[in-house]
Amino acid sequence: MTNRVVVLGATGSIGRQTLDVSWRHRDRFRIVALAAGSDLDGLVALARECGQRGVALQALGLERAADASRARDALASVCPAARIEVGAGSAARLAGECAADAVVNGIVGAAGLDASLATLAAGRRLALANKETLVIGAELVQRALASGGELIPVDSEHSAALLCLGGRPASEVARLTLTASGGPLRDHRNWRQASVAEVLAHPVWAMGRRITVDSALLVNKALELIEARALFGLDWSQLDAVIHPQARFHALVAFRDGALVAQAAAADMRLPIQLALSWPEHWEGPVPPLAAPDLARLDFEAIAPGRFPAFDLGVAVGKAGGTAPCAYNAADEEAVAAFLDGRIPLGRVVEILEQVMAAHDREAVSSRAQLAAVDEWARRAARERVAA
């Protein structure tokens, strides 16, 4: 049987690589619906090429009715028989209501949480590349999983951890270690003043702009540790991260009996995307497996306290739990956007994160509405500090 797949964030890095995987495995699954944030032209081009049952444009920048109507007309022109959704919540509606077996959530930022919850509530497989789903909404996700849905991670580190853990219980795990390349600023003399071009020149991974900045600051790695705790039911004492510049190994699991299991693969996001759709099977992949000589002369080093202050703060936020990760993530989105727009230097991103978190009153997570309110408060607080 051919599985039906919905791709959210279709015009972004994860979305386009998912489409590449689908073209390689046309006999195994097909894309039935696409959603994008605000890239109407990109979505139209993909829909014209693929032919869809459903298309959605979150259209965060299309508040006027005339703009929404124009978007609908453009999508209908290439997919006249498709279900067309435009406006806030469109991706979540498509994920929850379009006939599908799996949803790849490649939406960037907190906007992806609603689509993840809708996917799980509908009992589908969620191939999760939206890290904010678990960073800010882990408690809500656990409740949604009770509806019969399934969550398989797409992040390279969590996909690797899934393989290393092999389904063993958390009680058998001594330590799960995620690796970080260290990003483009690992040896930068004055990283706080690094230019946008320097930050976006990642030496290993080809990713979206926000996640590349987060990778440079190791914010991304802190968020991944928060995710790992939620995904695998581990305590913070069982979690660790190290710098591994060559990015060959993506996760290592030490078991209580002393055994160490590690996963190594080429730095290619198509591998974890494909695994999330094929799990528990392994299909032929887009790149060959590494050979033993590829693992020679590799480096691993601890992340020294103070070297990446945004990482230290992110780990502290994760340990605090509750609404703190939601505020941290929202403040980061706003501060990183300001950096990419040239409004603040990179060092201010870290300072703004510290200031917003110092002002945040942590609460236990109770509802989606509460998280939305915290998200808005943190964004406003970050914007005020950007403008100061």
XYZ file of C-alpha atoms in Angstrom:
388
model
C 0.000 0.000 0.000
C 1.240 3.507 -0.827
C 1.258 5.797 2.192
C -0.251 9.260 1.858
C 1.885 12.069 3.246
C 1.215 15.727 4.053
C 4.228 18.067 4.049
C 4.069 21.190 6.225
C 6.707 23.836 5.606
C 6.950 22.502 2.063
C 8.914 25.433 0.643
C 11.585 25.296 3.361
C 14.666 23.135 3.739
C 12.926 20.162 5.389
C 9.989 20.344 3.018
C 12.070 20.355 -0.141
C 14.232 17.489 1.089
C 11.080 15.531 1.930
C 9.922 16.016 -1.650
C 13.282 14.716 -2.848
C 12.817 11.593 -0.719
C 9.300 11.135 -2.077
C 10.489 11.281 -5.679
C 12.998 8.531 -4.885
C 10.295 6.329 -3.357
C 7.242 6.939 -5.528
C 6.211 3.304 -5.087
C 6.112 3.603 -1.294
C 4.416 6.918 -0.573
C 3.051 9.957 -2.293
C 2.588 13.565 -1.253
C -1.122 14.404 -1.048
C -0.977 17.878 0.499
C 1.448 20.770 0.918
C 1.476 23.721 3.303
C 3.734 26.774 3.455
C 4.063 29.793 5.697
C 4.035 32.840 3.434
C 5.910 31.786 0.279
C 2.962 31.817 -2.105
C 5.079 31.682 -5.265
C 7.071 28.736 -3.936
C 3.936 26.869 -2.922
C 2.305 27.485 -6.299
C 5.409 26.154 -8.076
C 5.485 23.000 -5.959
C 1.752 22.409 -6.290
C 1.981 22.811 -10.075
C 4.773 20.262 -10.196
C 3.313 17.709 -7.810
C -0.459 18.001 -8.143
C -2.189 17.923 -4.768
C -5.406 17.077 -2.973
C -4.798 19.871 -0.513
C -2.718 23.038 -0.275
C -2.474 25.542 2.563
C -0.820 28.914 2.988
C -0.516 30.051 6.581
C -0.252 33.535 5.095
C 1.069 35.241 8.189
C 1.694 38.354 6.093
C -1.632 38.307 4.264
C -4.054 39.782 6.770
C -6.158 41.678 4.218
C -9.068 39.870 2.602
C -7.854 40.886 -0.862
C -4.480 39.252 -0.266
C -6.080 36.050 0.986
C -8.353 35.998 -2.053
C -5.375 36.445 -4.355
C -3.608 33.542 -2.662
C -6.664 31.308 -3.041
C -6.959 32.181 -6.724
C -3.284 31.491 -7.390
C -3.461 28.085 -5.698
C -6.747 27.166 -7.375
C -5.228 27.941 -10.752
C -2.735 25.074 -10.396
C -4.804 22.765 -8.159
C -8.420 23.338 -9.236
C -9.726 20.204 -7.525
C -7.706 20.567 -4.310
C -8.825 21.610 -0.871
C -7.385 25.096 -0.382
C -6.756 26.619 3.036
C -5.476 30.163 3.554
C -4.923 32.030 6.788
C -4.009 31.396 10.398
C -4.448 27.761 11.394
C -4.522 26.537 7.791
C -1.615 24.117 8.222
C -3.188 22.592 11.333
C -6.502 22.158 9.544
C -4.819 20.453 6.618
C -2.793 18.179 8.928
C -5.809 17.134 10.948
C -8.481 16.861 8.269
C -6.796 15.881 4.978
C -6.919 12.113 4.312
C -3.354 11.005 5.056
C -1.282 8.426 6.886
C 1.620 10.658 7.940
C 2.457 14.341 8.317
C 5.967 15.771 8.023
C 6.002 18.899 10.158
C 8.786 21.125 8.869
C 7.202 24.376 10.041
C 9.724 26.718 11.656
C 8.969 28.067 15.116
C 6.152 27.898 17.633
C 3.587 28.047 14.837
C 4.210 24.328 14.289
C 2.752 23.201 17.617
C -0.903 23.416 16.586
C -0.267 21.370 13.448
C 1.520 18.694 15.497
C -1.361 18.477 17.964
C -3.886 18.247 15.115
C -1.870 15.464 13.473
C -1.711 13.390 16.643
C -5.352 14.004 17.500
C -6.240 12.561 14.088
C -4.283 9.393 14.887
C -1.612 9.890 12.232
C 2.150 9.415 12.235
C 3.884 12.710 12.978
C 7.345 12.949 11.398
C 8.499 15.807 13.583
C 11.066 18.331 12.410
C 9.472 21.210 14.317
C 11.447 21.187 17.552
C 9.207 23.773 19.223
C 6.428 21.164 19.386
C 8.244 19.401 22.195
C 10.227 22.342 23.540
C 7.119 24.324 24.455
C 4.299 21.785 24.322
C 5.609 18.426 25.534
C 2.830 18.046 28.089
C 0.160 18.748 25.473
C 1.807 16.342 23.040
C 1.737 13.535 25.587
C -1.995 14.033 26.010
C -2.514 14.087 22.219
C -0.581 10.828 21.801
C -3.310 9.136 23.804
C -5.532 9.535 20.723
C -3.523 6.871 18.939
C -1.094 8.970 16.920
C 2.610 8.202 16.596
C 5.611 10.525 16.828
C 8.887 9.789 15.017
C 11.616 12.462 15.240
C 13.232 13.954 12.142
C 16.080 15.914 13.756
C 19.298 14.090 12.890
C 20.318 13.776 16.543
C 16.987 12.437 17.747
C 16.675 10.088 14.789
C 20.131 8.788 15.708
C 19.135 8.457 19.363
C 16.055 6.478 18.365
C 18.301 3.967 16.599
C 20.851 3.828 19.428
C 18.258 3.302 22.143
C 16.697 0.408 20.249
C 13.489 0.617 22.242
C 15.213 -0.012 25.567
C 13.655 1.655 28.640
C 15.085 4.806 30.152
C 15.989 2.864 33.295
C 18.733 1.060 31.318
C 20.307 4.270 29.989
C 23.263 5.846 31.748
C 23.687 8.712 29.292
C 22.397 9.947 25.946
C 24.884 12.295 24.283
C 23.921 14.517 21.354
C 26.635 15.993 19.176
C 27.035 19.566 17.951
C 29.345 20.616 15.148
C 30.076 23.866 16.964
C 28.792 25.805 13.982
C 30.606 28.531 12.038
C 31.699 30.472 15.129
C 33.474 27.690 16.999
C 36.861 29.348 16.488
C 35.684 32.919 15.895
C 37.764 35.487 17.769
C 34.847 37.798 18.546
C 31.637 35.878 17.957
C 29.463 38.588 19.499
C 30.261 40.830 16.539
C 30.076 38.140 13.834
C 28.293 39.256 10.675
C 25.133 37.676 9.312
C 27.141 36.227 6.438
C 29.634 34.635 8.835
C 26.880 33.138 10.979
C 24.983 31.698 8.014
C 28.100 30.030 6.579
C 27.568 26.741 8.428
C 30.493 24.385 7.774
C 28.433 21.181 7.744
C 24.660 21.507 7.483
C 22.459 23.286 4.937
C 19.555 24.627 7.020
C 17.137 27.517 7.266
C 18.337 30.924 8.436
C 16.927 30.899 11.968
C 18.130 27.398 12.787
C 21.578 28.231 11.393
C 21.859 31.180 13.789
C 20.624 28.991 16.634
C 23.238 26.416 15.683
C 25.992 29.030 15.826
C 24.920 30.023 19.356
C 24.184 26.399 20.365
C 20.661 27.494 21.240
C 19.669 24.711 18.895
C 21.503 22.113 20.971
C 19.849 23.257 24.191
C 16.446 22.943 22.517
C 17.389 19.482 21.269
C 18.251 18.349 24.795
C 14.838 19.585 25.950
C 13.294 17.617 23.091
C 15.285 14.494 23.903
C 14.071 14.522 27.484
C 10.471 14.624 26.269
C 10.940 12.100 23.468
C 12.719 9.408 25.428
C 11.556 9.956 29.005
C 15.047 10.684 30.328
C 16.133 12.767 33.301
C 18.520 15.679 32.903
C 21.181 13.595 34.654
C 21.012 11.218 31.664
C 21.491 13.912 29.006
C 24.650 15.451 27.625
C 25.994 17.237 24.544
C 29.493 17.485 23.080
C 31.140 19.341 20.211
C 32.025 17.085 17.294
C 33.165 19.290 14.385
C 33.150 16.571 11.728
C 29.451 15.764 12.317
C 29.859 12.081 11.547
C 28.390 10.806 14.808
C 25.000 12.246 15.717
C 24.152 10.489 18.989
C 25.780 8.124 21.455
C 24.013 6.076 24.126
C 25.863 4.638 27.108
C 23.927 1.874 28.857
C 24.182 1.050 32.537
C 26.184 -2.105 31.848
C 28.961 -0.100 30.188
C 28.024 -0.715 26.561
C 28.168 2.279 24.218
C 26.058 2.423 21.051
C 26.641 5.206 18.549
C 25.091 6.220 15.242
C 27.173 7.658 12.421
C 25.980 8.868 9.028
C 26.606 11.507 6.416
C 25.369 14.980 7.348
C 22.305 14.760 5.119
C 18.825 15.539 6.443
C 17.222 13.275 3.864
C 18.321 10.291 5.956
C 16.319 11.122 9.124
C 13.401 12.362 7.009
C 13.265 9.062 5.179
C 13.645 7.038 8.370
C 10.732 8.888 9.972
C 8.533 7.818 7.057
C 9.892 4.280 6.696
C 10.255 3.417 10.406
C 10.909 0.723 11.520
C 12.155 -0.265 8.044
C 15.362 0.948 6.405
C 14.943 1.697 2.702
C 17.723 2.335 0.208
C 18.973 5.813 0.915
C 20.021 8.907 -1.036
C 23.637 8.668 0.150
C 25.834 5.623 0.816
C 26.646 4.590 4.385
C 29.930 5.721 5.854
C 32.892 3.385 5.588
C 35.311 2.699 8.445
C 38.020 5.053 7.063
C 35.450 7.871 7.174
C 35.531 7.585 10.969
C 39.252 8.155 11.346
C 40.681 11.184 13.136
C 37.462 12.461 14.656
C 37.290 14.999 17.487
C 34.993 15.270 20.498
C 35.175 17.941 23.174
C 33.064 18.999 26.100
C 31.032 22.191 25.913
C 32.830 24.308 28.470
C 30.561 26.380 30.764
C 30.480 29.998 29.609
C 31.755 29.301 26.117
C 28.243 29.301 24.657
C 26.158 31.310 27.162
C 22.905 30.878 25.234
C 23.377 27.106 25.513
C 23.961 27.337 29.263
C 20.815 29.422 29.610
C 18.801 27.036 27.440
C 19.777 24.044 29.549
C 18.826 25.930 32.726
C 15.499 26.800 31.108
C 14.924 23.162 30.217
C 15.621 22.057 33.753
C 13.213 24.701 35.075
C 10.503 23.391 32.746
C 6.929 24.612 32.758
C 6.414 27.709 30.629
C 10.100 28.697 30.710
C 11.028 26.896 27.445
C 8.089 28.573 25.706
C 9.305 32.029 26.738
C 12.910 31.195 25.819
C 11.954 29.956 22.367
C 9.709 32.938 21.597
C 12.338 35.443 22.724
C 14.924 33.635 20.611
C 12.735 33.788 17.499
C 12.317 37.544 17.870
C 15.947 38.259 18.722
C 17.300 36.102 15.902
C 14.943 37.787 13.426
C 16.266 41.164 14.567
C 19.848 39.983 14.070
C 19.107 38.652 10.591
C 17.466 41.980 9.713
C 20.599 43.849 10.813
C 18.910 45.589 13.747
C 21.097 44.143 16.499
C 24.537 42.480 16.708
C 24.735 38.775 17.463
C 25.835 39.362 21.044
C 22.571 41.175 21.762
C 20.633 37.998 20.957
C 22.130 36.325 24.011
C 21.635 39.411 26.178
C 17.978 39.663 25.177
C 17.424 35.997 26.003
C 18.952 36.530 29.432
C 16.868 39.643 30.094
C 13.567 38.105 28.995
C 14.107 34.958 31.030
C 15.043 37.009 34.108
C 11.669 38.756 33.783
C 9.635 35.599 33.160
C 7.476 34.139 35.926
C 7.498 30.392 35.294
C 4.235 28.459 35.625
C 3.254 24.830 35.154
C 1.845 24.198 31.675
C -1.948 23.979 31.745
C -3.285 24.710 28.256
C -2.550 25.777 24.689
C -4.102 29.170 25.433
C -1.681 29.674 28.317
C 1.294 28.853 26.075
C 0.008 31.265 23.434
C -0.147 34.021 26.059
C 3.396 33.268 27.279
C 4.631 33.203 23.693
C 3.112 36.621 22.995
C 4.468 38.085 26.246
C 7.999 36.860 25.506
C 7.898 38.151 21.928
C 6.731 41.551 23.113
C 9.400 41.620 25.809
C 12.084 40.700 23.288
C 10.910 43.319 20.768
C 10.977 45.995 23.450
C 14.577 45.127 24.224
C 15.514 45.070 20.553
C 14.135 48.595 20.223
C 15.740 49.892 23.430
